[in-house]
Amino acid sequence: MQPGKPNTVKVTLKKWHTHAGKRYEAGEQIEVTEPERAWLKAREIIAWSVKIVDIKPEKS
């Protein structure tokens, strides 16, 4: 991260959206700041990311 530059995250769009003057279609990824991600989520333009974890049963 560069000093003074906000952290960004990649998000996947659920529907079309214009970002930084460019139109993106559903399924495309864009890079946004945390406040932008919250704004997009509140308007149901993106879904929160979920990390899938492989859980194995304990050996008995």
Coordinates of C-alpha atoms in Angstrom, one line a residue:
M1 CA 0.0 0.0 0.0
Q2 CA 1.2 3.5 -0.8
P3 CA 1.1 6.2 1.9
G4 CA -2.0 8.3 1.5
K5 CA -3.7 5.8 -0.9
P6 CA -6.8 4.1 0.4
N7 CA -7.0 0.3 0.6
T8 CA -9.0 -1.2 -2.2
V9 CA -10.8 -4.6 -2.7
K10 CA -12.2 -6.4 -5.7
V11 CA -15.9 -7.0 -5.8
T12 CA -18.1 -8.9 -8.2
L13 CA -21.2 -7.1 -9.6
K14 CA -24.7 -8.6 -9.3
K15 CA -26.0 -6.2 -11.9
W16 CA -24.7 -3.6 -14.3
H17 CA -23.1 -0.5 -12.8
T18 CA -21.2 2.5 -13.9
H19 CA -17.9 3.0 -12.1
A20 CA -15.3 5.7 -12.8
G21 CA -17.2 6.6 -16.0
K22 CA -17.2 3.1 -17.4
R23 CA -20.2 0.7 -17.6
Y24 CA -19.6 -2.8 -16.2
E25 CA -22.0 -5.8 -16.6
A26 CA -23.2 -8.2 -14.0
G27 CA -20.4 -10.8 -13.2
E28 CA -17.6 -8.4 -13.8
Q29 CA -15.1 -7.4 -11.1
I30 CA -14.2 -3.9 -10.2
E31 CA -11.7 -2.5 -7.6
V32 CA -13.3 -0.2 -5.0
T33 CA -12.5 1.3 -1.6
E34 CA -14.1 0.1 1.6
P35 CA -16.7 2.9 1.7
E36 CA -17.5 2.3 -2.0
R37 CA -18.0 -1.4 -1.2
A38 CA -20.4 -0.6 1.6
W39 CA -22.3 1.8 -0.7
L40 CA -22.6 -0.8 -3.4
K41 CA -23.7 -3.5 -0.9
A42 CA -26.4 -1.3 0.6
R43 CA -27.9 -0.9 -2.9
E44 CA -27.6 -4.6 -3.6
I45 CA -25.2 -4.1 -6.5
I46 CA -22.7 -6.5 -5.1
A47 CA -22.9 -9.4 -2.6
W48 CA -20.5 -9.8 0.3
S49 CA -17.7 -12.2 -0.4
V50 CA -17.8 -15.5 1.5
K51 CA -14.7 -17.6 1.9
I52 CA -15.3 -21.3 1.5
V53 CA -13.4 -23.4 4.1
D54 CA -13.0 -27.2 3.7
I55 CA -13.8 -28.6 7.1
K56 CA -12.9 -32.3 7.6
P57 CA -14.5 -34.4 10.3
E58 CA -12.4 -35.3 13.3
K59 CA -11.0 -38.8 13.4
S60 CA -12.5 -40.9 16.1

